[in-house]
Coordinates of N, CA and C and ligand atoms in Angstrom, one line a residue:
M26 N 52.2 -97.8 3.5 CA 53.4 -97.1 3.6 C 54.0 -96.8 2.2
I27 N 54.1 -97.9 1.4 CA 54.6 -97.8 0.0 C 53.7 -96.9 -0.8
V28 N 52.4 -97.0 -0.6 CA 51.4 -96.2 -1.3 C 51.6 -94.7 -1.0
V29 N 51.9 -94.4 0.3 CA 52.1 -93.0 0.7 C 53.3 -92.5 0.0
F30 N 54.4 -93.3 0.0 CA 55.7 -92.9 -0.6 C 55.5 -92.7 -2.1
Y31 N 54.8 -93.6 -2.8 CA 54.5 -93.5 -4.2 C 53.7 -92.2 -4.5
D32 N 52.7 -91.9 -3.6 CA 51.9 -90.7 -3.8 C 52.8 -89.4 -3.7
S33 N 53.7 -89.5 -2.7 CA 54.5 -88.3 -2.5 C 55.4 -88.0 -3.7
I34 N 55.9 -89.1 -4.3 CA 56.8 -89.0 -5.5 C 56.0 -88.4 -6.6
C35 N 54.7 -88.9 -6.8 CA 53.9 -88.4 -7.9 C 53.6 -86.9 -7.7
F36 N 53.4 -86.5 -6.4 CA 53.1 -85.1 -6.1 C 54.3 -84.3 -6.5
L37 N 55.5 -84.8 -6.0 CA 56.7 -84.0 -6.3 C 57.0 -83.9 -7.8
D38 N 56.7 -85.0 -8.5 CA 56.8 -85.0 -10.0 C 56.0 -83.9 -10.6
L39 N 54.7 -83.9 -10.2 CA 53.8 -83.0 -10.7 C 54.2 -81.5 -10.4
A40 N 54.6 -81.3 -9.1 CA 55.1 -80.0 -8.7 C 56.3 -79.6 -9.5
C41 N 57.2 -80.5 -9.8 CA 58.4 -80.1 -10.5 C 58.0 -79.8 -12.0
S42 N 57.1 -80.6 -12.6 CA 56.8 -80.3 -14.0 C 56.1 -78.9 -14.0
F43 N 55.3 -78.7 -13.0 CA 54.6 -77.4 -13.0 C 55.5 -76.2 -13.0
F44 N 56.5 -76.3 -12.0 CA 57.5 -75.2 -11.9 C 58.4 -75.1 -13.2
L45 N 58.7 -76.3 -13.7 CA 59.6 -76.3 -14.9 C 58.8 -75.6 -16.0
C46 N 57.5 -75.9 -16.2 CA 56.7 -75.3 -17.2 C 56.7 -73.8 -17.1
I47 N 56.5 -73.3 -15.8 CA 56.5 -71.9 -15.6 C 57.8 -71.3 -16.0
N48 N 58.9 -72.0 -15.6 CA 60.2 -71.5 -15.9 C 60.5 -71.4 -17.4
I49 N 60.0 -72.5 -18.1 CA 60.2 -72.5 -19.6 C 59.5 -71.3 -20.2
F50 N 58.2 -71.1 -19.7 CA 57.5 -70.0 -20.3 C 58.2 -68.7 -20.0
M51 N 58.7 -68.5 -18.7 CA 59.3 -67.3 -18.3 C 60.6 -67.0 -19.2
E52 N 61.3 -68.1 -19.5 CA 62.5 -67.9 -20.2 C 62.4 -67.9 -21.7
N53 N 61.2 -68.3 -22.2 CA 61.0 -68.4 -23.6 C 59.8 -67.6 -24.1
P54 N 59.8 -66.3 -23.9 CA 58.6 -65.6 -24.4 C 58.5 -65.7 -25.9
S55 N 57.3 -65.7 -26.4 CA 57.1 -65.8 -27.9 C 56.7 -64.5 -28.5
V56 N 56.4 -63.5 -27.7 CA 56.0 -62.2 -28.2 C 56.8 -61.1 -27.5
I57 N 57.4 -60.2 -28.3 CA 58.0 -59.0 -27.8 C 57.2 -57.8 -28.3
I58 N 56.8 -56.9 -27.4 CA 56.2 -55.7 -27.8 C 57.2 -54.5 -27.5
V59 N 57.6 -53.9 -28.6 CA 58.5 -52.7 -28.5 C 57.7 -51.5 -28.5
M60 N 57.7 -50.8 -27.3 CA 56.8 -49.7 -27.1 C 57.6 -48.4 -26.8
G61 N 56.8 -47.3 -26.8 CA 57.4 -46.0 -26.5 C 56.7 -44.9 -27.4
V62 N 57.1 -43.7 -27.1 CA 56.4 -42.6 -27.9 C 56.8 -42.6 -29.4
S63 N 56.0 -41.9 -30.1 CA 56.3 -41.8 -31.5 C 57.8 -41.3 -31.7
G64 N 58.5 -41.8 -32.6 CA 59.9 -41.4 -32.9 C 60.9 -42.0 -32.0
S65 N 60.5 -42.9 -31.1 CA 61.5 -43.5 -30.2 C 62.3 -44.6 -30.8
G66 N 61.8 -45.1 -32.0 CA 62.6 -46.1 -32.7 C 61.9 -47.5 -32.7
K67 N 60.7 -47.5 -32.4 CA 60.0 -48.8 -32.3 C 60.1 -49.6 -33.6
S68 N 59.8 -49.0 -34.7 CA 59.7 -49.7 -36.0 C 61.2 -50.1 -36.4
F69 N 62.1 -49.2 -36.3 CA 63.4 -49.4 -36.7 C 64.1 -50.5 -35.9
I70 N 64.0 -50.4 -34.5 CA 64.6 -51.4 -33.7 C 63.8 -52.7 -33.7
G71 N 62.5 -52.6 -33.8 CA 61.6 -53.8 -33.8 C 61.9 -54.7 -35.0
K72 N 62.1 -54.0 -36.2 CA 62.5 -54.9 -37.4 C 63.8 -55.6 -37.2
M73 N 64.8 -54.9 -36.7 CA 66.1 -55.5 -36.5 C 66.0 -56.6 -35.5
L74 N 65.3 -56.4 -34.5 CA 65.1 -57.3 -33.4 C 64.4 -58.6 -33.9
A75 N 63.4 -58.4 -34.7 CA 62.6 -59.6 -35.3 C 63.5 -60.4 -36.1
E76 N 64.3 -59.7 -36.9 CA 65.2 -60.4 -37.8 C 66.2 -61.3 -37.1
K77 N 66.8 -60.7 -36.0 CA 67.8 -61.4 -35.3 C 67.2 -62.5 -34.4
W78 N 65.9 -62.3 -34.0 CA 65.2 -63.3 -33.1 C 64.5 -64.4 -33.9
G79 N 64.5 -64.2 -35.2 CA 63.7 -65.2 -36.1 C 62.2 -65.0 -35.9
A80 N 61.7 -63.8 -35.9 CA 60.3 -63.5 -35.6 C 59.7 -62.8 -36.7
V81 N 58.4 -62.9 -36.8 CA 57.6 -62.0 -37.7 C 57.5 -60.6 -37.1
F82 N 57.7 -59.6 -37.9 CA 57.5 -58.2 -37.4 C 56.3 -57.6 -37.9
E83 N 55.6 -56.9 -37.0 CA 54.4 -56.0 -37.5 C 54.5 -54.7 -36.8
D84 N 54.0 -53.7 -37.5 CA 53.9 -52.3 -36.9 C 52.5 -52.0 -36.7
A85 N 52.2 -51.7 -35.4 CA 50.8 -51.4 -35.0 C 50.3 -50.2 -35.8
D86 N 51.1 -49.3 -36.3 CA 50.7 -48.2 -37.2 C 49.9 -48.7 -38.4
D87 N 50.3 -49.9 -38.9 CA 49.6 -50.4 -40.1 C 48.2 -50.9 -39.8
F88 N 47.8 -50.9 -38.5 CA 46.4 -51.4 -38.2 C 45.5 -50.3 -37.7
H89 N 46.0 -49.0 -37.6 CA 45.1 -47.9 -37.3 C 44.1 -47.8 -38.3
P90 N 42.8 -47.5 -37.9 CA 41.8 -47.2 -39.0 C 42.2 -45.8 -39.6
P91 N 41.8 -45.6 -40.9 CA 42.1 -44.3 -41.5 C 41.7 -43.1 -40.7
S92 N 40.6 -43.2 -40.0 CA 40.2 -42.0 -39.2 C 41.3 -41.6 -38.1
N93 N 41.9 -42.6 -37.5 CA 43.0 -42.3 -36.6 C 44.2 -41.7 -37.3
I94 N 44.6 -42.2 -38.4 CA 45.7 -41.6 -39.2 C 45.4 -40.2 -39.5
E95 N 44.2 -40.0 -40.0 CA 43.7 -38.6 -40.4 C 43.9 -37.6 -39.2
K96 N 43.4 -38.1 -38.1 CA 43.5 -37.3 -36.8 C 44.9 -36.9 -36.5
M97 N 45.8 -37.9 -36.5 CA 47.2 -37.6 -36.2 C 47.8 -36.7 -37.2
K98 N 47.5 -37.0 -38.5 CA 48.1 -36.1 -39.5 C 47.7 -34.6 -39.3
N99 N 46.4 -34.5 -38.8 CA 45.9 -33.1 -38.5 C 46.3 -32.6 -37.1
H100 N 47.3 -33.2 -36.6 CA 47.9 -32.7 -35.3 C 46.9 -32.9 -34.1
C101 N 46.1 -33.9 -34.2 CA 45.1 -34.1 -33.2 C 45.4 -35.4 -32.4
P102 N 45.8 -35.4 -31.1 CA 46.1 -36.6 -30.4 C 45.0 -37.6 -30.4
L103 N 45.2 -38.9 -30.4 CA 44.2 -39.9 -30.2 C 43.7 -39.9 -28.8
T104 N 42.4 -40.3 -28.7 CA 41.8 -40.5 -27.3 C 41.8 -42.0 -27.0
D105 N 41.4 -42.3 -25.8 CA 41.2 -43.7 -25.4 C 40.2 -44.4 -26.4
E106 N 39.1 -43.6 -26.7 CA 38.1 -44.2 -27.6 C 38.6 -44.5 -29.0
D107 N 39.5 -43.7 -29.5 CA 40.2 -44.0 -30.8 C 41.0 -45.2 -30.7
R108 N 41.7 -45.3 -29.5 CA 42.7 -46.4 -29.4 C 42.1 -47.8 -29.1
L109 N 41.0 -47.8 -28.4 CA 40.6 -49.1 -27.8 C 40.3 -50.2 -28.9
P110 N 39.5 -49.8 -30.0 CA 39.2 -50.9 -31.0 C 40.5 -51.3 -31.7
W111 N 41.4 -50.4 -31.9 CA 42.7 -50.7 -32.5 C 43.5 -51.7 -31.6
L112 N 43.5 -51.4 -30.3 CA 44.3 -52.3 -29.4 C 43.6 -53.7 -29.3
S113 N 42.3 -53.7 -29.4 CA 41.6 -55.0 -29.4 C 42.0 -55.8 -30.6
D114 N 42.1 -55.1 -31.7 CA 42.5 -55.9 -33.0 C 43.9 -56.4 -32.8
L115 N 44.8 -55.6 -32.2 CA 46.2 -56.0 -32.0 C 46.2 -57.2 -31.1
R116 N 45.4 -57.2 -30.1 CA 45.4 -58.3 -29.1 C 45.0 -59.6 -29.9
K117 N 44.0 -59.5 -30.9 CA 43.7 -60.7 -31.6 C 44.8 -61.2 -32.4
R118 N 45.6 -60.3 -33.0 CA 46.8 -60.7 -33.7 C 47.8 -61.4 -32.8
I119 N 48.0 -60.9 -31.6 CA 48.9 -61.5 -30.7 C 48.4 -62.9 -30.4
I120 N 47.2 -63.1 -30.1 CA 46.6 -64.4 -29.8 C 46.9 -65.4 -31.0
A121 N 46.7 -64.9 -32.2 CA 46.9 -65.8 -33.4 C 48.3 -66.2 -33.5
Y122 N 49.2 -65.3 -33.3 CA 50.7 -65.6 -33.3 C 51.0 -66.6 -32.2
R123 N 50.5 -66.3 -31.0 CA 50.8 -67.2 -29.9 C 50.3 -68.6 -30.2
K124 N 49.1 -68.8 -30.8 CA 48.6 -70.1 -31.2 C 49.5 -70.8 -32.2
S125 N 50.0 -70.0 -33.2 CA 50.8 -70.5 -34.3 C 52.1 -71.0 -33.8
G126 N 52.6 -70.5 -32.7 CA 53.9 -70.9 -32.2 C 55.0 -70.1 -32.9
I127 N 54.6 -69.1 -33.8 CA 55.6 -68.3 -34.5 C 56.0 -67.1 -33.6
R128 N 57.3 -66.9 -33.5 CA 57.7 -65.7 -32.7 C 57.2 -64.4 -33.3
Y129 N 56.9 -63.4 -32.5 CA 56.2 -62.2 -33.0 C 56.8 -61.0 -32.3
V130 N 57.2 -60.0 -33.1 CA 57.6 -58.7 -32.6 C 56.6 -57.7 -33.1
L131 N 56.0 -56.9 -32.1 CA 55.0 -55.9 -32.5 C 55.6 -54.6 -32.0
A132 N 55.7 -53.6 -32.9 CA 56.0 -52.2 -32.6 C 54.7 -51.5 -32.3
C133 N 54.5 -51.1 -31.1 CA 53.3 -50.4 -30.7 C 53.5 -49.4 -29.6
S134 N 53.0 -48.2 -29.7 CA 53.2 -47.2 -28.7 C 52.9 -47.7 -27.3
A135 N 51.7 -48.3 -27.2 CA 51.3 -48.9 -25.9 C 51.6 -47.9 -24.7
L136 N 51.1 -46.7 -24.8 CA 51.6 -45.7 -23.9 C 51.1 -45.8 -22.4
K137 N 49.8 -46.3 -22.3 CA 49.3 -46.4 -20.9 C 49.2 -47.9 -20.5
E138 N 49.2 -48.0 -19.1 CA 49.2 -49.4 -18.6 C 47.9 -50.1 -19.0
S139 N 46.8 -49.3 -19.1 CA 45.5 -49.9 -19.5 C 45.6 -50.5 -20.9
Y140 N 46.4 -49.8 -21.8 CA 46.5 -50.3 -23.2 C 47.4 -51.6 -23.2
R141 N 48.4 -51.5 -22.3 CA 49.3 -52.7 -22.3 C 48.5 -53.9 -21.7
S142 N 47.6 -53.6 -20.8 CA 46.9 -54.7 -20.2 C 45.9 -55.4 -21.3
I143 N 45.4 -54.6 -22.2 CA 44.6 -55.1 -23.3 C 45.5 -56.0 -24.2
L144 N 46.7 -55.5 -24.5 CA 47.6 -56.3 -25.4 C 48.0 -57.6 -24.7
R145 N 48.2 -57.5 -23.4 CA 48.8 -58.6 -22.7 C 47.7 -59.7 -22.4
G146 N 46.5 -59.3 -22.2 CA 45.5 -60.3 -21.9 C 45.9 -61.1 -20.7
D147 N 45.8 -62.5 -20.8 CA 46.3 -63.3 -19.7 C 47.6 -64.0 -20.1
D148 N 48.3 -63.4 -21.0 CA 49.6 -64.0 -21.4 C 50.8 -63.5 -20.7
D149 N 50.6 -63.3 -19.4 CA 51.7 -62.7 -18.6 C 53.1 -63.2 -18.8
N150 N 53.2 -64.5 -19.0 CA 54.6 -65.1 -19.1 C 55.1 -65.2 -20.5
E151 N 54.3 -64.8 -21.4 CA 54.6 -65.0 -22.8 C 55.0 -63.8 -23.5
I152 N 54.7 -62.6 -22.9 CA 55.0 -61.3 -23.6 C 56.0 -60.5 -22.8
V153 N 57.0 -60.1 -23.6 CA 58.0 -59.2 -22.9 C 57.8 -57.8 -23.5
F154 N 57.7 -56.8 -22.7 CA 57.7 -55.4 -23.1 C 59.1 -54.8 -23.1
V155 N 59.4 -54.1 -24.2 CA 60.7 -53.4 -24.3 C 60.3 -51.9 -24.5
F156 N 60.8 -51.1 -23.6 CA 60.4 -49.7 -23.6 C 61.6 -48.9 -24.1
L157 N 61.4 -48.2 -25.2 CA 62.4 -47.4 -25.8 C 62.2 -45.9 -25.2
H158 N 63.2 -45.4 -24.6 CA 63.0 -44.0 -24.1 C 64.3 -43.2 -24.4
G159 N 64.2 -41.9 -24.3 CA 65.3 -41.1 -24.6 C 65.0 -39.6 -24.4
D160 N 66.0 -38.9 -24.7 CA 66.0 -37.4 -24.6 C 64.9 -36.9 -25.6
K161 N 64.1 -36.0 -25.1 CA 63.0 -35.5 -25.9 C 63.5 -34.8 -27.2
E162 N 64.6 -34.0 -27.1 CA 65.1 -33.3 -28.3 C 65.7 -34.3 -29.3
L163 N 66.2 -35.4 -28.8 CA 66.8 -36.4 -29.8 C 65.6 -37.0 -30.5
I164 N 64.5 -37.3 -29.8 CA 63.3 -37.9 -30.4 C 62.7 -37.0 -31.4
R165 N 62.6 -35.7 -31.0 CA 62.0 -34.7 -31.9 C 62.9 -34.6 -33.2
K166 N 64.2 -34.6 -33.0 CA 65.1 -34.4 -34.2 C 64.9 -35.6 -35.1
R167 N 64.8 -36.8 -34.6 CA 64.6 -38.0 -35.4 C 63.3 -38.0 -36.1
M168 N 62.2 -37.4 -35.4 CA 60.9 -37.3 -36.1 C 61.0 -36.3 -37.2
E169 N 61.7 -35.2 -37.0 CA 61.8 -34.2 -38.1 C 62.5 -34.7 -39.3
E170 N 63.5 -35.6 -39.0 CA 64.3 -36.1 -40.2 C 63.7 -37.2 -41.0
R171 N 62.6 -37.8 -40.5 CA 62.0 -39.0 -41.2 C 60.8 -38.5 -42.0
E172 N 60.4 -39.4 -43.0 CA 59.1 -39.2 -43.7 C 58.1 -40.0 -43.0
H173 N 57.0 -39.3 -42.4 CA 56.0 -40.1 -41.6 C 54.8 -39.2 -41.5
F174 N 53.6 -39.9 -41.3 CA 52.4 -39.1 -41.1 C 52.3 -38.4 -39.8
M175 N 53.1 -38.9 -38.8 CA 53.0 -38.4 -37.4 C 53.8 -37.1 -37.3
P176 N 53.2 -36.0 -37.0 CA 53.9 -34.7 -36.9 C 54.6 -34.6 -35.6
P177 N 55.9 -34.0 -35.6 CA 56.6 -33.9 -34.4 C 55.8 -33.0 -33.4
A178 N 54.9 -32.3 -33.8 CA 54.1 -31.4 -32.9 C 53.3 -32.3 -31.9
L179 N 53.1 -33.6 -32.2 CA 52.3 -34.4 -31.3 C 53.2 -35.1 -30.2
L180 N 54.5 -34.8 -30.3 CA 55.4 -35.5 -29.3 C 55.1 -35.1 -27.9
D181 N 54.8 -33.9 -27.6 CA 54.4 -33.5 -26.2 C 53.3 -34.3 -25.7
S182 N 52.2 -34.4 -26.5 CA 51.0 -35.1 -26.0 C 51.4 -36.6 -25.8
Q183 N 52.2 -37.2 -26.7 CA 52.7 -38.6 -26.5 C 53.4 -38.7 -25.2
L184 N 54.3 -37.8 -24.9 CA 55.0 -37.9 -23.6 C 54.1 -37.7 -22.4
A185 N 53.1 -36.8 -22.6 CA 52.2 -36.6 -21.4 C 51.3 -37.8 -21.2
T186 N 51.0 -38.5 -22.2 CA 50.2 -39.7 -22.1 C 50.9 -40.9 -21.5
L187 N 52.2 -40.9 -21.8 CA 53.1 -42.1 -21.4 C 53.1 -42.4 -19.9
E188 N 52.8 -43.7 -19.6 CA 53.0 -44.2 -18.3 C 54.1 -45.2 -18.3
V189 N 55.2 -44.9 -17.6 CA 56.4 -45.8 -17.8 C 56.1 -47.2 -17.1
P190 N 56.4 -48.2 -17.9 CA 56.3 -49.6 -17.4 C 57.6 -50.0 -16.7
E191 N 57.6 -50.0 -15.4 CA 58.8 -50.3 -14.6 C 59.3 -51.7 -14.9
Y192 N 58.3 -52.6 -15.3 CA 58.7 -54.0 -15.4 C 59.3 -54.3 -16.8
A193 N 59.3 -53.3 -17.7 CA 59.8 -53.6 -19.0 C 61.3 -53.6 -19.1
I194 N 61.8 -54.1 -20.2 CA 63.3 -53.9 -20.5 C 63.4 -52.5 -21.0
Q195 N 64.1 -51.7 -20.3 CA 64.2 -50.3 -20.7 C 65.5 -49.9 -21.4
V196 N 65.4 -49.3 -22.5 CA 66.6 -49.0 -23.3 C 66.7 -47.6 -23.7
D197 N 67.8 -46.9 -23.4 CA 68.0 -45.5 -23.9 C 68.4 -45.6 -25.4
I198 N 67.6 -44.8 -26.1 CA 67.8 -44.8 -27.6 C 69.0 -44.1 -28.2
D199 N 69.8 -43.5 -27.3 CA 71.0 -42.9 -27.8 C 72.1 -43.9 -28.2
K200 N 71.8 -45.2 -27.9 CA 72.8 -46.2 -28.2 C 72.7 -46.6 -29.7
N201 N 73.7 -47.3 -30.1 CA 73.7 -47.7 -31.5 C 72.7 -48.9 -31.7
P202 N 72.0 -48.9 -32.8 CA 70.9 -49.9 -32.9 C 71.3 -51.4 -32.7
Q203 N 72.4 -51.7 -33.2 CA 72.8 -53.1 -33.0 C 73.1 -53.5 -31.5
E204 N 73.6 -52.5 -30.8 CA 73.9 -52.6 -29.4 C 72.6 -52.8 -28.7
I205 N 71.6 -52.0 -29.1 CA 70.3 -52.0 -28.4 C 69.6 -53.4 -28.6
V206 N 69.7 -53.9 -29.9 CA 69.1 -55.2 -30.2 C 69.8 -56.3 -29.4
D207 N 71.1 -56.3 -29.3 CA 71.9 -57.3 -28.6 C 71.5 -57.2 -27.1
Y208 N 71.4 -56.0 -26.6 CA 71.1 -55.9 -25.2 C 69.7 -56.5 -24.9
I209 N 68.7 -56.2 -25.8 CA 67.4 -56.7 -25.5 C 67.4 -58.3 -25.5
L210 N 68.0 -58.9 -26.5 CA 68.0 -60.3 -26.6 C 68.8 -60.9 -25.4
D211 N 69.9 -60.3 -25.0 CA 70.6 -60.8 -23.9 C 69.8 -60.7 -22.6
S212 N 69.0 -59.6 -22.5 CA 68.2 -59.4 -21.3 C 67.1 -60.5 -21.2
I213 N 66.6 -60.8 -22.4 CA 65.5 -61.8 -22.4 C 66.1 -63.2 -22.0
E214 N 67.3 -63.4 -22.5 CA 67.9 -64.7 -22.2 C 68.2 -64.8 -20.7
K215 N 68.6 -63.7 -20.1 CA 69.0 -63.7 -18.7 C 67.9 -63.3 -17.8
R216 N 66.7 -62.9 -18.4 CA 65.6 -62.4 -17.6 C 66.1 -61.2 -16.8
N217 N 67.0 -60.4 -17.3 CA 67.5 -59.3 -16.6 C 66.8 -58.1 -17.1
L218 N 65.9 -57.6 -16.4 CA 65.0 -56.5 -16.9 C 65.5 -55.1 -16.4
N219 N 66.8 -55.0 -16.1 CA 67.3 -53.7 -15.6 C 67.5 -52.7 -16.8
A220 N 67.5 -51.5 -16.5 CA 67.6 -50.5 -17.5 C 69.0 -50.4 -18.2
F221 N 69.0 -50.2 -19.4 CA 70.2 -50.1 -20.2 C 70.4 -48.6 -20.4
V222 N 71.2 -47.9 -19.5 CA 71.2 -46.5 -19.6 C 72.6 -46.0 -19.9
Ligands
LIG307 N1 69.2 -46.1 -32.1 C1 69.0 -45.4 -33.2 N2 70.0 -44.7 -33.7 C2 69.9 -43.8 -34.7 N3 68.7 -43.6 -35.4 C3 67.6 -44.3 -34.9 C4 67.7 -45.2 -33.8 N4 66.5 -45.7 -33.6 C5 65.7 -45.1 -34.5 N5 66.3 -44.3 -35.3 C6 65.8 -43.5 -36.4 O1 64.8 -42.6 -35.8 C7 63.7 -42.4 -36.6 C8 62.5 -42.8 -35.8 O2 62.4 -44.2 -35.6 P1 61.1 -45.0 -35.9 O3 61.5 -46.4 -35.8 O4 60.4 -44.5 -37.1 O5 60.3 -44.6 -34.5 P2 58.8 -45.0 -34.1 O6 58.4 -46.3 -34.8 O7 58.9 -45.2 -32.6 O8 57.9 -43.9 -34.4 C9 63.9 -43.3 -37.8 O9 64.3 -42.4 -38.9 C10 64.9 -44.3 -37.4 O10 65.7 -44.7 -38.5
LIG308 O1 48.6 -44.3 -29.6 C1 48.9 -43.4 -30.4 O2 48.8 -42.2 -30.2 C2 49.6 -43.8 -31.7 O3 49.8 -45.2 -31.8 C3 51.0 -43.2 -31.6 O4 51.5 -43.4 -30.3 C4 51.9 -43.7 -32.6 O5 53.1 -43.3 -32.3 C5 51.5 -43.2 -34.0 O6 50.8 -44.3 -34.6 C6 52.6 -42.8 -34.8 O7 53.4 -43.8 -35.3 P1 54.9 -44.0 -34.8 O8 54.9 -44.4 -33.4 O9 55.5 -45.0 -35.7 O10 55.5 -42.6 -35.0

């Protein structure tokens, strides 16, 4: 009788620790991927977010092979083939940061679900996706006003490729940057993934 009782306590203990662990993982992601089409503000918002969250920031643009950059400069959209090795390299970086325990914010277009799945790997509970979206003309205007290799002419193909991640924290980019960053951090804290519109 005593043995059965002791066994049940152990089982409960184990079950509690297991759920507690899951909960901790869910509430403490160590990686944020800021995604969206070119010009949506991934780099700008990602940097501010990393600073406030105490994380390292990296821009996926910095890891494109020169051939990809050349293509985009020449108004030629990337294909899956162009993107896959780049995404695999980014996944390796995510794994390295996960292992180091250092918080990591990656700005990466991650337009299709299949791309996000490569980035995510089996880290479902550790990675939060933030999707920056907004009015096409506002994005185009911001692209025209900045110095960048990516021509505004590629915005249409970026939007055509985009598959919206319903599970992401979705933020409309017409908001002020500080407000956007605060909303993202607040959503992560509360695990409230509703759209900020
Ligand atoms: N919320 C915002 N309010 C005003 N300007 C913004 C905002 N977000 C981004 N920008 C500006 O828009 C331009 C595009 O942002 P950027 O971070 O380069 O986009 P992406 O990395 O997605 O291509 C930049 O000049 C940036 O300063
Ligand atoms: O998958 C892609 O087609 C590219 O990654 C693209 O989405 C990305 O937007 C460019 O690298 C331009 O860089 P910005 O996003 O910084 O404009």
